[in-house]
Amino acid sequence: MSEPLLVVDDLRTYFSTEEGIVRAVDGISFTMEAGQRLGVVGESGSGKSVTALSVMGLIEPPAGEIVTGRLLFKGQNLLELDEDQMQEVRGGQIAMIFQDPMTALNPVYTIGDQLMETILLHQDVSRSEAREIAIQAIEDVQIPNASQRMMDYPHQYSGGMRQRIMIAMGLSCNPDLLIADEPTTALDVTTQAQIMDLMLQLAEDRGTAVMLITHDLGVVAGFCDDVHVMYAGGIVESGSIDDIYYNPQHPYTWGLLGSMTRLDDAQRQRLHSVRGAPPSVIDLPKGCRFRPRCDFATEICGEVLPALRDVGNPGQRAACHHAEELDLKSMIAGDETSEPVVSEGASS
Amino acid sequence: MSKGKFLTDAEEPSESAALGESEGIAVEPITQWDLFWTRLRRHRLAMIATGVLVLLVLVVLAAPAMQSAGWIDSPVERLVDDGGRTLRNIAPRVNDGTVNSLPPGGEPVAASPTALLFGSDDLGRGVFTRVIYGGRASLTVGFVTGFIVALLGTVIGSIAGYYPGAVDQSLMRFTDLVLGLPLLPVAIVVGRILPEMSFLPSWIKQGPMGIALLLGFLSWGGLARIVRAEFLSLREKEFVEAARAAGASDRRIVFRHALPNAMSPIIVQTTLTVGIAIVIEAALSFLGFGVPPPTPTWGAMAAEGGRLAVRGFWWELFFSASALVITVLSINFLGDGLRDALDPTQTIERK
Amino acid sequence: MTDATAGAAAMDAAVVDPSNLPDDVILRVNHLVKEFPITKGIFFRKQIGAVKAVSDISFEIKRGETLGLVGESGCGKSTTARSLLRLLEPTSGDVWFRMEREGEEDEIVNVATAKKDLLREVRRDMQIVFQDPYASLNPRMTVASIIAEPLLVHGEGTKSERLDKVKDLLKVVGLSPEHANRYPHEFSGGQRQRIGVARALALNPSFMVLDEPVSALDVSIQAQVLNLMDDLQDEYGLTYLFIAHDLSVVRHISDRVAVMYLGKMVEMADRDALYDRPMHPYTHALLSAVPIPDPHIEANRERIILEGDIPSPANPPSGCRFHTRCPIAVEGKCDVDEPEFRELEAGHWAACHFPEVQQVF
């Protein structure tokens, strides 16, 4: 196997606040292959967005700091680059799109100007060539009348259109990795479908790897190959989407799935919710961070922070002391569709 | 479904643990006032400023008593004669022969031990006692103006913000009109006309009260606009809708929901106004349109002191201007502290 | 369920005789319209147009049921809710509400025209839970005074009786009575939403509008609050109007579901009928757009991707408001004639010239 696209090794990103040190990301490791579509799922405060910002080199000292860790992008440690070199990578080889496209676009410049600026910054082309590339990029994201709409300002675009422009901007320099941080959370469901459809199509056509950061397990199910589930600054489970959805090994993953209301659920059963709320990342509980909310916690869970280890299907990992003993799969309530296809999913 | 079922479902142990509570023991109710004090006390600059202001007010209020006790001198009596001698027969002092201004410090020369603490002005009056008496004028103008502005601005602004439409429109156009008046020229003109109006009581015609009233009636517009904007946005807040859905009256919504949440801009704007009023009073006195002499005010003293300072006699300017600056700064620091203390989301743990 | 045709006829009548309100109906909305004027000018405000947030909608809610009202942002669902409670003044239309008083005959009140005192009385029975758990609680009041406010306003009980009631309510919504003297900012989003629910319950209402009560919450907390709403309904026999943009949540909680688009009702049916056999092309698109947390289902799903964006409600399209984005719109018909909201099957209403059952997942 060739060199991985991205290796995150024991990344720890802390923020200092008046209340204390916020351990937003606390020791996570994973790799991403070229063209892989990875979902990073978690609730607010789980550290999923900070992970993305760390990779992008957008953690601003002194408030936030990457305390330890290595971020190898195509073999090169991003943490050793200076700001100019990082600028080259950012937008050129790694692009990012945000939840709120309005804040990422400058309201006083036209869409065309902003697109061309990104292109000129990262590619050695003339202005007229940059213009051509920009028009092409707008057409690629299926906005009609591209050359006309180049001259519009961000406020003349709808929310969905702005997010398309962000995607156009992100992909205009053909990055190897696109990080999408809750790209559809602010959008209506029909617009979300448009945007996810577009992202899937573009990522497949170009072979761009995508890190999709979201709280929505539904969006992940239709888009990603693999999933990391984050909780209180750490990865608690990772695996292929089939592993995660049909054979969860961590009680939190299981609880999340049980908390989801489903469009195709005709039975109106009581939701199996996770009790309590996530811990404060300033004052983390001793041992397993999920212990206070876990139905299966024992003494050891209060003592030792479980490491992410191989468990369940090949390639699946979970950070739970009791993963082997728990048969969480069989406890997925009223889900007939999952049962017969598990073997098929595991073999693929 | 039994009640017990969802009780266990809803337990949020980590949260309760974080709040540090022990089972079964009710937490004492903390009033908004307690919270306010706890937070204000943590704000060091605001506490120093409060101390300075309290001291100033006390000293200024006690000035006549201090004078009768012989600690300070009369602010209008000359302590030094044209030859540089004190009028109370104490040993002759040096001066340059053209003015009677004596430097601060030195040997005891005058009637009270503090007579020449800050030196004397060119009429031979003690600067120390005049700074104290001058504070009466400045603080009166500041606080009275602040009070009028807070009252008018809040009432007009909240009525306009709570009743959109014709009421709002007419009140706001009136506010625009008042805001459009140029403060200094109008104050100068009105200040000139006031003493001519025989039907007015003399406490308005003379002294700082008249100026305070004038400034107050001219400067509530800014606050009214701020309060209106605040009310407009509070009207739309869901907790106000919730109160209405519960059947709460307009009065209750205004006094229980809207006003408390508009307090922080009101207080900040008012403290700013107090500072500005003091400065404007000083400016008016500086220009000769303020409180008529011989009543001392910081502005008039600074004007006179400025003329002396160019000739090297720095003390009258220095002490009157310092008093002004320290007072205005203290008021602003206090305003800062108040704003923070009134922020309901600030936690107790904050340093 | 009594007789659907009679219900339909009654609904279409311009004015409904309140005595016609069947016993099991707690609320009937008749031709409700809410427009927001667009004005211009400083001295002489001139109306230059109107945002037609809700354009003539009618529906009824039966006692003890949950009606889900779904639609995308700007469709008018929240405006509808606020007009029902008269938190907004309806431009026209009636909102008939059944006030139940123990030992007395029910009184049918038109909330849309009720005078101040009557409105106050009605509001004991109709309450609302808001979307934003941060904006819906006054930050300067303790939890106890927030929850006790409805009681205080209606002059119920002495101070200590009210405090007892507050403690009971806190227990009912799954918080501890010791929380009474705390301030809202000391709570998490889920806990705040529980406080909002306790406030709504204080006057023992019979009908509650839940305006996106879980949209701002994390998934695991969402489930807790949904379960709580379910339990409360069973416990107190509450009737809910549940407003949401999330169709999965609505399917979970509702008995019947109504879909709105640009100020109009486009489809209304029993829950399973709406999800399994939707008839309106907008409902098709909406349902097909919702992701399902199941990779195998997702992999095989065919999405109906709508073109373009929702038009401005200040200037809605002619004819059927959906025709600009509709995959099956017929020129000369859909852009000219406004489709009637009619009952196509028993209890299944839709406003489309060419309704067709289509399974979308």
Short mmCIF file of N, CA, C and O in Angstrom, two decimals, chain A residues 43-44 158 160-161 188-194 197 215-219 221-222 241-242 245-246 256-257 259-278 293 335 337-338 341-342 344-345, chain C residues 66 72-73 188 218-224 226-227 230-231 233 245-249 251-255 271-272 275-276 282 285-287 289-298 301 303 305-310 325 361:
data_model
loop_
_atom_site.label_atom_id
_atom_site.label_comp_id
_atom_site.label_asym_id
_atom_site.label_seq_id
_atom_site.Cartn_x
_atom_site.Cartn_y
_atom_site.Cartn_z
N GLU A 43 -21.15 14.91 18.91
CA GLU A 43 -22.06 15.97 19.32
C GLU A 43 -21.26 17.23 19.59
O GLU A 43 -20.03 17.24 19.49
N SER A 44 -21.95 18.32 19.96
CA SER A 44 -21.21 19.55 20.19
C SER A 44 -20.22 19.34 21.34
O SER A 44 -20.54 18.68 22.32
N SER A 158 -28.41 32.59 -2.54
CA SER A 158 -29.11 31.94 -1.42
C SER A 158 -28.11 31.09 -0.63
O SER A 158 -26.98 30.89 -1.06
N GLY A 160 -27.91 27.90 -0.08
CA GLY A 160 -27.44 26.73 -0.80
C GLY A 160 -26.45 27.10 -1.90
O GLY A 160 -25.44 26.43 -2.11
N MET A 161 -26.73 28.21 -2.59
CA MET A 161 -25.84 28.68 -3.65
C MET A 161 -24.48 29.07 -3.08
O MET A 161 -23.44 28.81 -3.68
N ASP A 188 -31.70 23.85 4.52
CA ASP A 188 -32.92 23.05 4.54
C ASP A 188 -32.65 21.68 3.95
O ASP A 188 -31.69 21.48 3.21
N VAL A 189 -33.56 20.76 4.23
CA VAL A 189 -33.29 19.37 3.89
C VAL A 189 -33.22 19.14 2.37
O VAL A 189 -32.37 18.39 1.88
N THR A 190 -34.06 19.84 1.60
CA THR A 190 -33.97 19.64 0.15
C THR A 190 -32.68 20.23 -0.39
O THR A 190 -32.07 19.69 -1.31
N THR A 191 -32.24 21.36 0.19
CA THR A 191 -30.97 21.95 -0.22
C THR A 191 -29.81 21.07 0.22
O THR A 191 -28.83 20.89 -0.50
N GLN A 192 -29.94 20.49 1.41
CA GLN A 192 -28.92 19.56 1.89
C GLN A 192 -28.74 18.42 0.91
O GLN A 192 -27.61 18.04 0.58
N ALA A 193 -29.87 17.90 0.41
CA ALA A 193 -29.78 16.80 -0.55
C ALA A 193 -29.04 17.25 -1.81
O ALA A 193 -28.19 16.52 -2.33
N GLN A 194 -29.34 18.46 -2.27
CA GLN A 194 -28.64 18.99 -3.45
C GLN A 194 -27.14 19.04 -3.21
O GLN A 194 -26.33 18.59 -4.04
N ASP A 197 -25.39 15.60 -2.73
CA ASP A 197 -25.37 14.96 -4.04
C ASP A 197 -24.21 15.51 -4.88
O ASP A 197 -23.44 14.77 -5.48
N HIS A 215 -22.77 16.08 12.82
CA HIS A 215 -23.43 15.43 13.95
C HIS A 215 -24.50 14.48 13.44
O HIS A 215 -25.14 13.79 14.21
N ASP A 216 -24.68 14.43 12.12
CA ASP A 216 -25.84 13.75 11.54
C ASP A 216 -25.44 12.39 10.97
O ASP A 216 -24.82 12.30 9.92
N LEU A 217 -25.81 11.34 11.68
CA LEU A 217 -25.46 9.99 11.21
C LEU A 217 -26.16 9.65 9.92
O LEU A 217 -25.72 8.77 9.18
N GLY A 218 -27.26 10.35 9.61
CA GLY A 218 -27.97 10.09 8.37
C GLY A 218 -27.14 10.54 7.17
O GLY A 218 -27.00 9.80 6.18
N VAL A 219 -26.57 11.74 7.25
CA VAL A 219 -25.77 12.26 6.15
C VAL A 219 -24.56 11.36 5.91
O VAL A 219 -24.19 11.06 4.78
N ALA A 221 -24.25 8.20 6.49
CA ALA A 221 -24.61 6.89 5.94
C ALA A 221 -24.63 6.90 4.42
O ALA A 221 -24.30 5.91 3.79
N GLY A 222 -25.01 8.04 3.83
CA GLY A 222 -25.10 8.07 2.39
C GLY A 222 -23.85 8.56 1.70
O GLY A 222 -23.78 8.59 0.48
N ILE A 241 -18.58 2.21 7.52
CA ILE A 241 -19.94 2.58 7.89
C ILE A 241 -20.75 1.34 8.27
O ILE A 241 -21.56 1.40 9.18
N ASP A 242 -20.50 0.22 7.60
CA ASP A 242 -21.26 -0.98 7.96
C ASP A 242 -20.95 -1.42 9.38
O ASP A 242 -21.84 -1.79 10.14
N TYR A 245 -22.72 1.15 11.81
CA TYR A 245 -24.18 1.18 11.86
C TYR A 245 -24.79 -0.17 12.23
O TYR A 245 -25.84 -0.22 12.83
N TYR A 246 -24.13 -1.25 11.82
CA TYR A 246 -24.76 -2.56 12.04
C TYR A 246 -24.09 -3.37 13.13
O TYR A 246 -24.64 -4.35 13.59
N LEU A 256 -26.09 6.55 20.38
CA LEU A 256 -26.38 7.55 19.34
C LEU A 256 -27.35 6.98 18.32
O LEU A 256 -28.31 7.64 17.92
N LEU A 257 -27.06 5.75 17.89
CA LEU A 257 -27.94 5.13 16.89
C LEU A 257 -29.35 4.98 17.46
O LEU A 257 -30.34 5.20 16.76
N SER A 259 -30.69 6.86 19.62
CA SER A 259 -31.31 8.17 19.82
C SER A 259 -31.90 8.75 18.55
O SER A 259 -32.70 9.66 18.60
N MET A 260 -31.46 8.22 17.42
CA MET A 260 -31.89 8.80 16.14
C MET A 260 -33.33 8.42 15.84
O MET A 260 -33.69 7.25 15.89
N THR A 261 -34.11 9.42 15.46
CA THR A 261 -35.41 9.10 14.90
C THR A 261 -35.18 8.77 13.43
O THR A 261 -34.29 9.33 12.79
N ARG A 262 -35.94 7.81 12.92
CA ARG A 262 -35.72 7.41 11.53
C ARG A 262 -36.97 7.65 10.69
O ARG A 262 -38.08 7.39 11.12
N LEU A 263 -36.72 8.13 9.49
CA LEU A 263 -37.81 8.40 8.57
C LEU A 263 -38.59 7.13 8.24
O LEU A 263 -39.79 7.17 8.00
N ASP A 264 -37.90 6.00 8.23
CA ASP A 264 -38.54 4.75 7.81
C ASP A 264 -39.00 3.92 9.00
O ASP A 264 -39.31 2.75 8.86
N ASP A 265 -39.06 4.56 10.18
CA ASP A 265 -39.45 3.82 11.36
C ASP A 265 -40.95 3.98 11.58
O ASP A 265 -41.43 5.01 12.03
N ALA A 266 -41.69 2.94 11.27
CA ALA A 266 -43.14 3.03 11.34
C ALA A 266 -43.65 2.67 12.73
O ALA A 266 -44.83 2.79 13.01
N GLN A 267 -42.77 2.23 13.60
CA GLN A 267 -43.27 1.62 14.83
C GLN A 267 -43.43 2.57 16.00
O GLN A 267 -44.06 2.25 16.99
N ARG A 268 -42.88 3.72 15.89
CA ARG A 268 -43.01 4.71 16.93
C ARG A 268 -42.66 4.16 18.30
O ARG A 268 -43.43 4.24 19.25
N GLN A 269 -41.48 3.55 18.36
CA GLN A 269 -41.06 3.02 19.66
C GLN A 269 -40.42 4.12 20.46
O GLN A 269 -39.96 5.11 19.92
N ARG A 270 -40.35 3.86 21.76
CA ARG A 270 -39.63 4.78 22.62
C ARG A 270 -38.17 4.79 22.18
O ARG A 270 -37.58 3.76 21.91
N LEU A 271 -37.59 6.00 22.11
CA LEU A 271 -36.20 6.09 21.69
C LEU A 271 -35.29 5.60 22.81
O LEU A 271 -35.54 5.88 23.98
N HIS A 272 -34.27 4.86 22.40
CA HIS A 272 -33.31 4.48 23.42
C HIS A 272 -32.29 5.60 23.54
O HIS A 272 -31.35 5.68 22.77
N SER A 273 -32.49 6.49 24.48
CA SER A 273 -31.60 7.65 24.53
C SER A 273 -30.42 7.40 25.45
O SER A 273 -30.46 6.53 26.31
N VAL A 274 -29.37 8.18 25.24
CA VAL A 274 -28.24 8.17 26.17
C VAL A 274 -28.61 9.15 27.27
O VAL A 274 -28.96 10.28 26.99
N ARG A 275 -28.55 8.71 28.51
CA ARG A 275 -28.94 9.64 29.56
C ARG A 275 -27.85 10.68 29.80
O ARG A 275 -26.71 10.51 29.39
N GLY A 276 -28.23 11.74 30.50
CA GLY A 276 -27.26 12.76 30.87
C GLY A 276 -26.79 13.58 29.69
O GLY A 276 -27.35 13.55 28.61
N ALA A 277 -25.75 14.37 29.94
CA ALA A 277 -25.19 15.24 28.92
C ALA A 277 -23.68 15.03 28.88
O ALA A 277 -23.10 14.53 29.83
N PRO A 278 -23.03 15.40 27.76
CA PRO A 278 -21.58 15.22 27.68
C PRO A 278 -20.87 15.97 28.80
O PRO A 278 -21.36 16.99 29.27
N ARG A 293 -22.41 8.29 31.71
CA ARG A 293 -23.64 8.14 30.94
C ARG A 293 -23.85 6.70 30.47
O ARG A 293 -24.80 6.41 29.76
N ASP A 335 -34.80 -3.09 14.54
CA ASP A 335 -34.16 -2.77 13.27
C ASP A 335 -33.98 -4.04 12.47
O ASP A 335 -32.96 -4.71 12.54
N THR A 337 -33.94 -4.36 9.19
CA THR A 337 -33.21 -4.22 7.94
C THR A 337 -31.72 -4.51 8.11
O THR A 337 -31.06 -4.97 7.20
N SER A 338 -31.21 -4.23 9.29
CA SER A 338 -29.76 -4.34 9.46
C SER A 338 -29.32 -5.80 9.55
O SER A 338 -28.29 -6.16 9.01
N VAL A 341 -28.10 -8.12 6.42
CA VAL A 341 -27.07 -7.63 5.51
C VAL A 341 -25.71 -7.47 6.18
O VAL A 341 -24.75 -7.09 5.53
N VAL A 342 -25.62 -7.80 7.45
CA VAL A 342 -24.38 -7.55 8.17
C VAL A 342 -23.20 -8.31 7.57
O VAL A 342 -22.15 -7.74 7.30
N GLU A 344 -22.82 -9.49 4.63
CA GLU A 344 -22.48 -8.93 3.32
C GLU A 344 -21.65 -7.65 3.49
O GLU A 344 -20.63 -7.45 2.84
N GLY A 345 -22.10 -6.82 4.45
CA GLY A 345 -21.40 -5.57 4.71
C GLY A 345 -19.98 -5.80 5.18
O GLY A 345 -19.05 -5.12 4.78
N THR C 66 -51.32 14.19 18.23
CA THR C 66 -50.22 15.06 17.91
C THR C 66 -50.26 15.32 16.42
O THR C 66 -50.18 14.38 15.63
N GLU C 72 -39.95 23.61 5.20
CA GLU C 72 -38.61 24.18 5.27
C GLU C 72 -38.67 25.60 5.80
O GLU C 72 -39.76 26.16 5.96
N SER C 73 -37.51 26.21 6.01
CA SER C 73 -37.52 27.55 6.60
C SER C 73 -38.29 28.50 5.68
O SER C 73 -38.18 28.42 4.46
N SER C 188 -27.55 23.10 30.94
CA SER C 188 -27.24 22.73 29.55
C SER C 188 -28.49 22.93 28.70
O SER C 188 -29.58 23.13 29.21
N ASP C 218 -28.48 18.42 20.75
CA ASP C 218 -27.70 17.30 20.24
C ASP C 218 -28.57 16.04 20.18
O ASP C 218 -29.54 15.91 20.93
N VAL C 219 -28.15 15.12 19.31
CA VAL C 219 -28.99 13.95 19.05
C VAL C 219 -29.37 13.20 20.33
O VAL C 219 -30.54 12.86 20.54
N SER C 220 -28.39 12.96 21.21
CA SER C 220 -28.72 12.14 22.38
C SER C 220 -29.66 12.90 23.31
O SER C 220 -30.49 12.30 23.99
N ILE C 221 -29.55 14.21 23.34
CA ILE C 221 -30.42 15.02 24.19
C ILE C 221 -31.80 15.13 23.55
O ILE C 221 -32.83 15.12 24.22
N GLN C 222 -31.81 15.22 22.21
CA GLN C 222 -33.07 15.23 21.45
C GLN C 222 -33.95 14.05 21.86
O GLN C 222 -35.14 14.22 22.14
N ALA C 223 -33.35 12.89 21.91
CA ALA C 223 -34.10 11.68 22.23
C ALA C 223 -34.69 11.79 23.63
O ALA C 223 -35.84 11.40 23.85
N GLN C 224 -33.92 12.32 24.58
CA GLN C 224 -34.44 12.48 25.94
C GLN C 224 -35.67 13.37 25.95
O GLN C 224 -36.67 13.06 26.59
N LEU C 226 -37.67 14.17 23.43
CA LEU C 226 -38.79 13.55 22.72
C LEU C 226 -39.49 12.52 23.61
O LEU C 226 -40.72 12.48 23.68
N ASN C 227 -38.70 11.72 24.32
CA ASN C 227 -39.30 10.74 25.23
C ASN C 227 -40.11 11.45 26.30
O ASN C 227 -41.20 11.01 26.67
N ASP C 230 -43.39 12.58 24.95
CA ASP C 230 -44.25 11.41 24.82
C ASP C 230 -44.88 11.05 26.16
O ASP C 230 -46.09 10.82 26.26
N ASP C 231 -44.05 10.99 27.20
CA ASP C 231 -44.52 10.61 28.52
C ASP C 231 -45.54 11.61 29.05
O ASP C 231 -46.54 11.23 29.65
N GLN C 233 -47.47 13.51 27.37
CA GLN C 233 -48.74 13.38 26.64
C GLN C 233 -49.58 12.25 27.23
O GLN C 233 -50.78 12.41 27.47
N HIS C 245 -38.74 20.92 11.24
CA HIS C 245 -38.31 20.77 9.85
C HIS C 245 -37.75 19.36 9.63
O HIS C 245 -37.49 18.97 8.52
N ASP C 246 -37.57 18.63 10.73
CA ASP C 246 -36.96 17.31 10.64
C ASP C 246 -38.06 16.26 10.51
O ASP C 246 -38.79 15.96 11.45
N LEU C 247 -38.17 15.69 9.31
CA LEU C 247 -39.28 14.78 9.07
C LEU C 247 -39.18 13.47 9.83
O LEU C 247 -40.19 12.83 10.09
N SER C 248 -37.95 13.08 10.21
CA SER C 248 -37.84 11.83 10.98
C SER C 248 -38.40 12.04 12.37
O SER C 248 -39.09 11.19 12.91
N VAL C 249 -38.08 13.20 12.96
CA VAL C 249 -38.59 13.49 14.30
C VAL C 249 -40.12 13.55 14.26
O VAL C 249 -40.80 13.02 15.13
N ARG C 251 -42.15 12.09 12.20
CA ARG C 251 -42.74 10.76 12.07
C ARG C 251 -42.77 10.06 13.41
O ARG C 251 -43.72 9.36 13.75
N HIS C 252 -41.72 10.29 14.18
CA HIS C 252 -41.64 9.61 15.47
C HIS C 252 -42.74 10.05 16.41
O HIS C 252 -43.31 9.25 17.13
N ILE C 253 -43.05 11.34 16.41
CA ILE C 253 -43.90 11.86 17.48
C ILE C 253 -45.37 12.06 17.08
O ILE C 253 -46.24 12.11 17.93
N SER C 254 -45.64 12.14 15.75
CA SER C 254 -46.97 12.60 15.34
C SER C 254 -47.95 11.46 15.09
O SER C 254 -47.57 10.34 14.78
N ASP C 255 -49.25 11.80 15.18
CA ASP C 255 -50.31 10.90 14.74
C ASP C 255 -50.73 11.27 13.32
O ASP C 255 -51.01 10.42 12.50
N ARG C 271 -50.14 9.78 9.83
CA ARG C 271 -48.69 9.67 9.75
C ARG C 271 -48.22 8.64 8.72
O ARG C 271 -47.45 8.95 7.81
N ASP C 272 -48.67 7.41 8.85
CA ASP C 272 -48.15 6.38 7.96
C ASP C 272 -48.59 6.60 6.52
O ASP C 272 -47.83 6.33 5.58
N TYR C 275 -46.20 9.19 5.09
CA TYR C 275 -44.82 8.75 4.85
C TYR C 275 -44.76 7.61 3.83
O TYR C 275 -43.82 7.51 3.06
N ASP C 276 -45.75 6.73 3.88
CA ASP C 276 -45.68 5.58 2.99
C ASP C 276 -46.33 5.83 1.65
O ASP C 276 -45.96 5.23 0.65
N TYR C 282 -44.14 17.82 -3.75
CA TYR C 282 -43.23 18.44 -2.79
C TYR C 282 -42.95 17.48 -1.64
O TYR C 282 -41.80 17.35 -1.20
N ALA C 285 -40.41 15.01 -2.72
CA ALA C 285 -39.04 15.54 -2.73
C ALA C 285 -38.50 15.67 -1.31
O ALA C 285 -37.36 15.32 -1.01
N LEU C 286 -39.37 16.18 -0.44
CA LEU C 286 -38.97 16.41 0.94
C LEU C 286 -38.58 15.08 1.59
O LEU C 286 -37.53 14.96 2.22
N LEU C 287 -39.42 14.08 1.43
CA LEU C 287 -39.15 12.79 2.04
C LEU C 287 -37.90 12.15 1.45
O LEU C 287 -37.10 11.56 2.16
N ALA C 289 -35.39 13.55 0.38
CA ALA C 289 -34.17 14.28 0.71
C ALA C 289 -33.66 13.94 2.10
O ALA C 289 -32.49 14.16 2.41
N VAL C 290 -34.52 13.39 2.96
CA VAL C 290 -34.10 13.15 4.34
C VAL C 290 -33.20 11.94 4.40
O VAL C 290 -33.57 10.85 3.96
N PRO C 291 -32.00 12.10 4.92
CA PRO C 291 -31.11 10.94 5.00
C PRO C 291 -31.56 9.96 6.08
O PRO C 291 -32.13 10.36 7.10
N ILE C 292 -31.33 8.70 5.86
CA ILE C 292 -31.67 7.67 6.83
C ILE C 292 -30.38 7.08 7.36
O ILE C 292 -29.49 6.74 6.57
N PRO C 293 -30.24 6.98 8.65
CA PRO C 293 -28.97 6.48 9.21
C PRO C 293 -28.82 4.98 9.01
O PRO C 293 -28.80 4.22 9.95
N ASP C 294 -28.75 4.57 7.77
CA ASP C 294 -28.63 3.17 7.44
C ASP C 294 -27.93 3.08 6.09
O ASP C 294 -28.53 3.36 5.05
N PRO C 295 -26.65 2.71 6.09
CA PRO C 295 -25.85 2.78 4.86
C PRO C 295 -26.46 1.99 3.70
O PRO C 295 -26.40 2.45 2.56
N HIS C 296 -27.04 0.83 3.98
CA HIS C 296 -27.53 0.03 2.85
C HIS C 296 -28.75 0.66 2.22
O HIS C 296 -28.90 0.66 1.00
N ILE C 297 -29.62 1.21 3.06
CA ILE C 297 -30.78 1.88 2.50
C ILE C 297 -30.32 3.11 1.69
O ILE C 297 -30.75 3.34 0.57
N GLU C 298 -29.38 3.85 2.28
CA GLU C 298 -28.89 5.06 1.61
C GLU C 298 -28.26 4.74 0.25
O GLU C 298 -28.44 5.46 -0.72
N ARG C 301 -30.87 4.31 -2.47
CA ARG C 301 -31.97 5.27 -2.57
C ARG C 301 -31.82 6.16 -3.78
O ARG C 301 -30.73 6.57 -4.14
N ARG C 303 -32.71 9.74 -5.03
CA ARG C 303 -33.18 11.02 -4.48
C ARG C 303 -33.88 11.83 -5.54
O ARG C 303 -33.47 11.86 -6.70
N ILE C 305 -34.04 15.32 -6.53
CA ILE C 305 -33.34 16.57 -6.22
C ILE C 305 -34.13 17.73 -6.83
O ILE C 305 -34.30 17.81 -8.04
N LEU C 306 -34.61 18.60 -5.99
CA LEU C 306 -35.36 19.76 -6.48
C LEU C 306 -34.40 20.78 -7.06
O LEU C 306 -33.28 20.94 -6.59
N GLU C 307 -34.87 21.49 -8.07
CA GLU C 307 -34.05 22.54 -8.66
C GLU C 307 -34.33 23.85 -7.94
O GLU C 307 -35.46 24.11 -7.52
N GLY C 308 -33.31 24.68 -7.86
CA GLY C 308 -33.51 26.04 -7.38
C GLY C 308 -33.84 26.15 -5.91
O GLY C 308 -33.72 25.19 -5.16
N ASP C 309 -34.25 27.35 -5.54
CA ASP C 309 -34.51 27.64 -4.14
C ASP C 309 -35.97 28.03 -3.95
O ASP C 309 -36.68 28.30 -4.90
N ILE C 310 -36.36 28.09 -2.67
CA ILE C 310 -37.72 28.51 -2.35
C ILE C 310 -37.91 29.96 -2.77
O ILE C 310 -37.11 30.81 -2.42
N ARG C 325 -40.66 24.70 -9.09
CA ARG C 325 -39.65 23.68 -8.78
C ARG C 325 -40.18 22.27 -8.99
O ARG C 325 -39.49 21.29 -8.73
N PHE C 361 -39.10 5.87 -0.28
CA PHE C 361 -37.96 5.23 0.40
C PHE C 361 -38.33 3.83 0.80
O PHE C 361 -39.49 3.46 0.76
#
